[in-house]
Short mmCIF file of C-alpha atoms and ligand atoms in Angstrom, two decimals:
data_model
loop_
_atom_site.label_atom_id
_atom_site.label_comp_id
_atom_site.label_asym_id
_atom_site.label_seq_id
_atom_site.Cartn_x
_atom_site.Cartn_y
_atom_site.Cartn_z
CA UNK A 278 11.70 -24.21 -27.09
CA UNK A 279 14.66 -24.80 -24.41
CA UNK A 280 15.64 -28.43 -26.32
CA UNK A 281 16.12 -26.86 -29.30
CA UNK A 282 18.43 -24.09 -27.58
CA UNK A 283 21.30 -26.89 -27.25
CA UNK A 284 22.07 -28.85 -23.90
CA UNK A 285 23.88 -26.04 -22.56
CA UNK A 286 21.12 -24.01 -22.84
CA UNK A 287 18.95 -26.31 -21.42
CA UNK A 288 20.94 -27.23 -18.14
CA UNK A 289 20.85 -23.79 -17.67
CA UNK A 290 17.55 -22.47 -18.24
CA UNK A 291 16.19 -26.09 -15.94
CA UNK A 292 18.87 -24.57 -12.91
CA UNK A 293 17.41 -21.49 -12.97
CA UNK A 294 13.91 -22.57 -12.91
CA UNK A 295 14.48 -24.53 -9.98
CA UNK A 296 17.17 -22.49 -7.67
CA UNK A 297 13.88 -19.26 -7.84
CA UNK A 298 11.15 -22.96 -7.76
CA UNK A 299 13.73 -23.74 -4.43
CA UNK A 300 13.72 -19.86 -3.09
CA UNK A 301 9.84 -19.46 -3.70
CA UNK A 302 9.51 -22.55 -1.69
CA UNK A 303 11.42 -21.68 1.30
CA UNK A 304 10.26 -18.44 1.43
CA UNK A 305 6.61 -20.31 1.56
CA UNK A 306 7.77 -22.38 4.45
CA UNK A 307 9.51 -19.42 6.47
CA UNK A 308 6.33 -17.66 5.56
CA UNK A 309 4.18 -20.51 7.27
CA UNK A 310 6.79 -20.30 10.43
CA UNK A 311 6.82 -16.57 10.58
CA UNK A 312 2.65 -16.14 10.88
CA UNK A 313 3.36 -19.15 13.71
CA UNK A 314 5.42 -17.12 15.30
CA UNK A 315 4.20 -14.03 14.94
CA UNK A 316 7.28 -12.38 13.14
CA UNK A 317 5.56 -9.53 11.34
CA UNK A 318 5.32 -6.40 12.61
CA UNK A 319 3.00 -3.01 11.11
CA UNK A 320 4.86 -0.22 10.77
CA UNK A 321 2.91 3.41 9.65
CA UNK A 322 4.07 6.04 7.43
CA UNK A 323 2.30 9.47 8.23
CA UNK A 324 0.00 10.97 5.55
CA UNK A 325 0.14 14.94 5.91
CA UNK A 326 -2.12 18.11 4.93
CA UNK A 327 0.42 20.04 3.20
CA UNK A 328 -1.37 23.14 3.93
CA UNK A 329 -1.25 23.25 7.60
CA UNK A 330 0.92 20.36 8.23
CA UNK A 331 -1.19 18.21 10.07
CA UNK A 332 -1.38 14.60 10.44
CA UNK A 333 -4.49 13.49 8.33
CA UNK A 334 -3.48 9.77 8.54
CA UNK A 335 -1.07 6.57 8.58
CA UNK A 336 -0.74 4.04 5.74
CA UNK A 337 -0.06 0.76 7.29
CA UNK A 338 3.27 -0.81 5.97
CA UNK A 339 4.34 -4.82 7.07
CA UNK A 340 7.45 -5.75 7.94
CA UNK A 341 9.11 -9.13 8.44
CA UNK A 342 12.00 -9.31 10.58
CA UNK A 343 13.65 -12.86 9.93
CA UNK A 344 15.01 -14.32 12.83
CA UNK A 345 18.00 -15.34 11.31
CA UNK A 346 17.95 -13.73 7.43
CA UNK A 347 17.32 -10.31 8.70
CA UNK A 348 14.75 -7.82 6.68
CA UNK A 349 12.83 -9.04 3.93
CA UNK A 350 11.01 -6.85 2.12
CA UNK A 351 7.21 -6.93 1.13
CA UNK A 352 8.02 -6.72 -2.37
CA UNK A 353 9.84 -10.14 -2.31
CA UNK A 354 7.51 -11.89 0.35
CA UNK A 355 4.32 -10.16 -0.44
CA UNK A 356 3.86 -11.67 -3.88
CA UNK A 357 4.79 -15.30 -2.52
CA UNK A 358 1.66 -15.40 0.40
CA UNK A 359 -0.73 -14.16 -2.64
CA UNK A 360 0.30 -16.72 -4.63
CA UNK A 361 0.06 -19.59 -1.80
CA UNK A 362 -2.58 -18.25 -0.48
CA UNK A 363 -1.21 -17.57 2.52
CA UNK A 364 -1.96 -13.98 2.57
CA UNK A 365 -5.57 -14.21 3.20
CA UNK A 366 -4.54 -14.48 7.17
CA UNK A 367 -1.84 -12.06 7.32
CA UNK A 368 -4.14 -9.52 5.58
CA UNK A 369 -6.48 -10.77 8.60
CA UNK A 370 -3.82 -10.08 11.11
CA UNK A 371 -2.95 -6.73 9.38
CA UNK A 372 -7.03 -5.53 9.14
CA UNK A 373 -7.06 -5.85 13.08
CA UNK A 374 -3.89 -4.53 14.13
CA UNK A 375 -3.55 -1.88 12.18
CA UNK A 376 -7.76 -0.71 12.90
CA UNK A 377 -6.75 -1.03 16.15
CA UNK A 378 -3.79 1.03 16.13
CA UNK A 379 -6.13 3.84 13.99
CA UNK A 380 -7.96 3.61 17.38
CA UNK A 381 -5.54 4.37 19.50
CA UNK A 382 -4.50 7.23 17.64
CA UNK A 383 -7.48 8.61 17.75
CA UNK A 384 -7.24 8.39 21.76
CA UNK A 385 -4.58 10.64 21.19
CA UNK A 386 -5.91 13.02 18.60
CA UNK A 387 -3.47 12.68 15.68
CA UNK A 388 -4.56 11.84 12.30
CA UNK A 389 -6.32 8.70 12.51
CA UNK A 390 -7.51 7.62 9.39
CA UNK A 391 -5.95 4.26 8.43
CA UNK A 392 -4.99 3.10 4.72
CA UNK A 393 -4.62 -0.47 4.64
CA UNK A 394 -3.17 -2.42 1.47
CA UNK A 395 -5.70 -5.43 -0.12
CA UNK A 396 -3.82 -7.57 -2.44
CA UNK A 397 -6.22 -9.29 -5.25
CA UNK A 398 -6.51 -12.69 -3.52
CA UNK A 399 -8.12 -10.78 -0.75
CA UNK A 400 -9.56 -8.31 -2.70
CA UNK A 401 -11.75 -11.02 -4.50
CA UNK A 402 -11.89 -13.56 -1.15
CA UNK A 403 -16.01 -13.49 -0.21
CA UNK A 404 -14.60 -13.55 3.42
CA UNK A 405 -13.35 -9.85 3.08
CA UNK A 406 -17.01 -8.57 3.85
CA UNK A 407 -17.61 -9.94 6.92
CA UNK A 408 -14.25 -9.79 8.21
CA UNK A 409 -14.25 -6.14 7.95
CA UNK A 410 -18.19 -6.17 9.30
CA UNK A 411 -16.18 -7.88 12.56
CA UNK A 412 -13.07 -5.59 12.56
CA UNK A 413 -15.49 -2.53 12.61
CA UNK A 414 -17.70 -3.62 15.26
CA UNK A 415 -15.03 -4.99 17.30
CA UNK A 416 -12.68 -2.07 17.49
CA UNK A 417 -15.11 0.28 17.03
CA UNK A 418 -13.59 2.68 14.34
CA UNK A 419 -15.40 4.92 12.31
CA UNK A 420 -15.04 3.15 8.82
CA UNK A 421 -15.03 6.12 6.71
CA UNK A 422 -11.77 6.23 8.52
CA UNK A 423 -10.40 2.91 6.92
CA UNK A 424 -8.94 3.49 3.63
CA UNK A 425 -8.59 0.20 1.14
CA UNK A 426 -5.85 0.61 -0.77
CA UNK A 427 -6.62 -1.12 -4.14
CA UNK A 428 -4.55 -0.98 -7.39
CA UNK A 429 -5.68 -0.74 -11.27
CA UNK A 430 -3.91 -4.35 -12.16
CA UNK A 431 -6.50 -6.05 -9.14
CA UNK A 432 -9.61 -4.38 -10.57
CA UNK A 433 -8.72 -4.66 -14.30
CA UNK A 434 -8.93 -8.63 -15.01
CA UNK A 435 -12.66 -9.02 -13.93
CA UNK A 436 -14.28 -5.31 -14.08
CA UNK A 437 -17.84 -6.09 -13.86
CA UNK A 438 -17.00 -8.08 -10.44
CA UNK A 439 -14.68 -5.63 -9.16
CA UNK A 440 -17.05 -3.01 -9.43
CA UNK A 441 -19.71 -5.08 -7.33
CA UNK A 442 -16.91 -6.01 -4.48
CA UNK A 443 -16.45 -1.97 -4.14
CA UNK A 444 -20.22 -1.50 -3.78
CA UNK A 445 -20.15 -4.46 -1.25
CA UNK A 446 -17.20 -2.46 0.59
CA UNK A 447 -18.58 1.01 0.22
CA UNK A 448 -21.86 -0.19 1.90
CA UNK A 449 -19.94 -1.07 4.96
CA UNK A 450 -18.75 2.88 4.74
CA UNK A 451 -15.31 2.25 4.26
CA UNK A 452 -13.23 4.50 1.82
CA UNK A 453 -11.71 3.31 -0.98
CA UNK A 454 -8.10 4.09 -2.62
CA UNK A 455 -6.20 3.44 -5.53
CA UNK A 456 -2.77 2.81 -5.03
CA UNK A 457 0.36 3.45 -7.57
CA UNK A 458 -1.88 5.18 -9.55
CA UNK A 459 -0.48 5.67 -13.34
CA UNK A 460 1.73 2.66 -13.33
CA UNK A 461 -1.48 0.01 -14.36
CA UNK A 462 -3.38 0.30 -17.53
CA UNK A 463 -6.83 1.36 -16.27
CA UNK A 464 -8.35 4.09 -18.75
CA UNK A 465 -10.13 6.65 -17.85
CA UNK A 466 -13.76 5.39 -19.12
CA UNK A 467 -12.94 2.53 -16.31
CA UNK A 468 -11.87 5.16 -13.47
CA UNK A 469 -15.00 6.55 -14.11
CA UNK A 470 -17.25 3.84 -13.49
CA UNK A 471 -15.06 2.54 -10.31
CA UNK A 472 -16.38 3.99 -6.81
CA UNK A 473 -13.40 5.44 -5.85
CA UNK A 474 -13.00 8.24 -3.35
CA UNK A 475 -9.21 9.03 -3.05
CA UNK A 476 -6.53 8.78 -5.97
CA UNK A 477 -2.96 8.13 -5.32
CA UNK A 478 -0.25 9.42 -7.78
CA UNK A 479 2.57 7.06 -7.77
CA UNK A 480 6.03 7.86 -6.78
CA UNK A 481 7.71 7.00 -10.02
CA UNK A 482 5.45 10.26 -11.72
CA UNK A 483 6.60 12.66 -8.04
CA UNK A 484 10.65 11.15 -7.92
CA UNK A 485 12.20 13.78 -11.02
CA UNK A 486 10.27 16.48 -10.03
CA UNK A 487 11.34 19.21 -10.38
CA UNK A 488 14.07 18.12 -13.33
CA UNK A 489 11.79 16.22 -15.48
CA UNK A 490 8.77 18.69 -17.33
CA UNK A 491 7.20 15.34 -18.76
CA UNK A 492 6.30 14.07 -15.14
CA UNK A 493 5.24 17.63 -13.98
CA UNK A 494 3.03 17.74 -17.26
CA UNK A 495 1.76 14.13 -15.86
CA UNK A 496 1.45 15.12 -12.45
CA UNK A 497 -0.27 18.19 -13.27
CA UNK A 498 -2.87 16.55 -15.88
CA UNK A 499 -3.92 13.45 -13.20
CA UNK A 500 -4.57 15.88 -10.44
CA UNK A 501 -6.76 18.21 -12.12
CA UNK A 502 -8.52 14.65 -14.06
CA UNK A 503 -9.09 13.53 -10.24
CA UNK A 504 -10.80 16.44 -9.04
CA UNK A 505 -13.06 16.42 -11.93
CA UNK A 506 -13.93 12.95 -10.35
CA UNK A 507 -14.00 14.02 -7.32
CA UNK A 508 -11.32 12.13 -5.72
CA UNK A 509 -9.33 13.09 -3.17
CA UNK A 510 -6.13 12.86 -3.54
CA UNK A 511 -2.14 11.40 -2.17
CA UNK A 512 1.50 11.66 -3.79
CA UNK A 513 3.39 9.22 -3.11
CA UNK A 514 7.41 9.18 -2.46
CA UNK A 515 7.73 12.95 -1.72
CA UNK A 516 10.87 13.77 -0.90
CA UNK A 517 11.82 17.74 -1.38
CA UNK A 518 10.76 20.69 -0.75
CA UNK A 519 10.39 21.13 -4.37
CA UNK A 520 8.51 18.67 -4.55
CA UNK A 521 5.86 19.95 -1.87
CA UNK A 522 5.99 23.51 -3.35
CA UNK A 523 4.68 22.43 -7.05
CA UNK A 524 1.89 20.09 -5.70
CA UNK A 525 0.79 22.93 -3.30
CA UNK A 526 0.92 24.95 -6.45
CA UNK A 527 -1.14 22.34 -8.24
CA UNK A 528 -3.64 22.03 -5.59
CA UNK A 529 -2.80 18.53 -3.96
CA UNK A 530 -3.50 18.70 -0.85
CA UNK A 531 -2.11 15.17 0.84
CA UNK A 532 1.32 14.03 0.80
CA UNK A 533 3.10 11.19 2.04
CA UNK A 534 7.19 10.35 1.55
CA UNK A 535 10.55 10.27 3.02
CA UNK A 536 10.39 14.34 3.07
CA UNK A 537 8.37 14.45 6.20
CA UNK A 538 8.70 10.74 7.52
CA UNK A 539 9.80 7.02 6.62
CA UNK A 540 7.34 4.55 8.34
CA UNK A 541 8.23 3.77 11.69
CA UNK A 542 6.94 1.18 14.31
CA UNK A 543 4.06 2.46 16.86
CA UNK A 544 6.55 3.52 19.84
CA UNK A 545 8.29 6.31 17.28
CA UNK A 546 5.35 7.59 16.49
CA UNK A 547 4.61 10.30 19.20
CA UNK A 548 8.22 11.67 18.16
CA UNK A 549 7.33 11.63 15.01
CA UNK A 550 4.37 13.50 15.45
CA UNK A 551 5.88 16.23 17.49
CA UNK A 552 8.28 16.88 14.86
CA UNK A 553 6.20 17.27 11.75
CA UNK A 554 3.41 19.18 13.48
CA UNK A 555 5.42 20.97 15.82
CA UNK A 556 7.96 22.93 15.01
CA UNK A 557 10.62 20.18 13.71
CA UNK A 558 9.43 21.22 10.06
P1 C2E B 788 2.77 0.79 -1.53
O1 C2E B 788 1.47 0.45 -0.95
O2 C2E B 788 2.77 1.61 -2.78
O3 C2E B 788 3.58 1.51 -0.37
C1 C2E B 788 4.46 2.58 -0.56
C2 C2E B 788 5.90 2.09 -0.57
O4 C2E B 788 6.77 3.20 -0.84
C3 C2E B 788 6.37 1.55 0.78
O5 C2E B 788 7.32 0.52 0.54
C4 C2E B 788 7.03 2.76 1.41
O6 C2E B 788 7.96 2.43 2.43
C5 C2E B 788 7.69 3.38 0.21
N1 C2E B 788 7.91 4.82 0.34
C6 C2E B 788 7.14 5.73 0.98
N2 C2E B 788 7.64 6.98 0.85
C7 C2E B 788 8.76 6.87 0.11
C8 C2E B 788 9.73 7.82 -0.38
O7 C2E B 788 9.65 9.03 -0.14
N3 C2E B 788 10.75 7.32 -1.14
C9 C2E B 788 10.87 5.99 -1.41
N4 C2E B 788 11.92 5.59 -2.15
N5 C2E B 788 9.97 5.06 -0.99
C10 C2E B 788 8.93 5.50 -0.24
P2 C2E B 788 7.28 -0.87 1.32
O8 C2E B 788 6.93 -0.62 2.74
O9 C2E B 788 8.55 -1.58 1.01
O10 C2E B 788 6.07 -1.64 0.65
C11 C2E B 788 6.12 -2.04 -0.69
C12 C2E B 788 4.78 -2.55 -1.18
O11 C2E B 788 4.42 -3.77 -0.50
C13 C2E B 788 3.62 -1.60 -0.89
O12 C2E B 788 3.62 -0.55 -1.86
C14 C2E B 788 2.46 -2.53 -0.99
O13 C2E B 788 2.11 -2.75 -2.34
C15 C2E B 788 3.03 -3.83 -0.42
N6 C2E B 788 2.60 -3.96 0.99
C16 C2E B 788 3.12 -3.42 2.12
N7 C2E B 788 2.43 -3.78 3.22
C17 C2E B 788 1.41 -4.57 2.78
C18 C2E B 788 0.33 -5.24 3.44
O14 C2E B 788 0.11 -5.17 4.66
N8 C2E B 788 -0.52 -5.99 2.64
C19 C2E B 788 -0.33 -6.05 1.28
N9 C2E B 788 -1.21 -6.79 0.56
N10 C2E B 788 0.66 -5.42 0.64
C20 C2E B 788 1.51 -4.67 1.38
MG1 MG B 789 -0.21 1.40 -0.52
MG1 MG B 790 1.68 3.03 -3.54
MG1 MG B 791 3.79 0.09 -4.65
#
């Protein structure tokens, strides 16, 4: 109990409370500010068929360019619009711009499917359904091609419901993801009973190999458990050549990391597409 740490202690421990209380705050008001004036950008990060190097897809990545702090990361900002609530329209804004980029790529013939990051608030938000219903009709995609990217700590707290949201979602046709897999505490009997269609191994199991045995053991064991599932499946943070040759050895198909691309805004995408899928690689 801080008073009976001393009043050193306790000074201390109230300061730091309220300097991250003060940070939280004006990151909430920038936050407000930046949807006003439409500071956020998408950027996409290319998904690619290992086996014939082909574009399969983009995973939609946000990006908030400060006027005046600079780059702040979704890491720090992300967690601060779930909490206020505030993220429930800029996962709006990000469902229609980045289904309507997925559209546009199609135009163009590269890999169009689209994976698109929920966080819980909207996740569990009732208006999710007939947002998407909207987004679909609007733009017109194919939403087989929209992949919700979900994660184990989201579906975990209230099972029973997140398992009915996913049927809601999967009767709209959409395809569903889960994201950083290996780093919640789902277990198996769980991952069984979620209707899931593509599995994606995190980075922090894909970033030693090929030094560390343990995560090639782990890497290994959770692609052959996902096929057993049928689940298709994505590594995450692939950056070698190593890397690529032991999960085409292991029979994962789908990669996505620095090795062929960092996410880049929509004008840099052509280039990038020339260069993985032509002969840049
Ligand atoms: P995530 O969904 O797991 O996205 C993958 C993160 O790994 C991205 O970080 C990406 O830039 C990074 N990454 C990809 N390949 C590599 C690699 O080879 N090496 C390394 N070191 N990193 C790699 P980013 O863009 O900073 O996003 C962080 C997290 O923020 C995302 O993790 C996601 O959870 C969240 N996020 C991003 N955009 C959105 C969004 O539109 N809505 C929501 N709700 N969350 C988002
Ligand atoms: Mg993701
Ligand atoms: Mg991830
Ligand atoms: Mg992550």
């Amino acid at each position: 109990e801080a008073k009976a740490l001393g009043k050193n202690t306790y000074y201390f421990y109230n300061d730091t409370l309220d300097a991250a209380a003060k940070e939280r705050l004006f990151i909430e008001n920038e936050l407000r500010i930046g949807i006003k004036e439409q500071q956020f950008e998408l950027y996409y990060q290319p998904q690619i068929n290992i086996n014939n190097e082909q574009i399969v897809g983009f995973e939609a990545l946000i990006r908030w360019h400060h006027p005046t702090l600079g780059y702040i990361a979704p890491d720090k900002f992300i967690p601060i619009a779930e909490a206020t609530g505030l993220i429930v329209e800029l996962g709006e804004w990000v469902l229609w711009e980045s289904c309507a980029f997925a559209q546009r790529m199609a135009l163009k013939d590269h890999g169009s499917n689209i994976s698109i990051n929920l966080s819980a608030r909207q996740f569990k938000d009732t208006s999710l359904i007939p947002l998407l219903e909207k987004v679909i009709a609007k733009t017109g995609i194919d939403a087989a091609r929209i992949h919700l990217e979900l994660t184990e700590s989201m579906l975990m707290g209230d099972v029973e419901g997140s398992i009915k949201q996913m049927h809601q979602l999967k009767a709209l046709g959409v395809s569903l993801s889960i994201d950083d897999f290996g780093t919640g505490y789902s277990s198996l009997s769980y991952l069984k009973r979620f209707p899931l269609d593509i599995l994606k191994i995190d980075r922090s199991f894909i970033k030693d190999i090929p030094e560390d045995s343990n995560d090639m053991e782990i890497t290994a064991a959770i692609i052959a458990m996902a096929q057993k599932l049928n689940l298709e499946l994505v590594a995450e943070g692939v950056e070698s050549e190593e890397q690529i040759d032991f999960l085409k050895i292991n029979n994962c198909e789908v990669v996505q990391g620095y090795f062929y691309s960092k996410p880049v805004p929509e004008h840099e995408i052509s280039l990038m597409v020339d260069k993985i899928q032509g002969n840049g690689f």
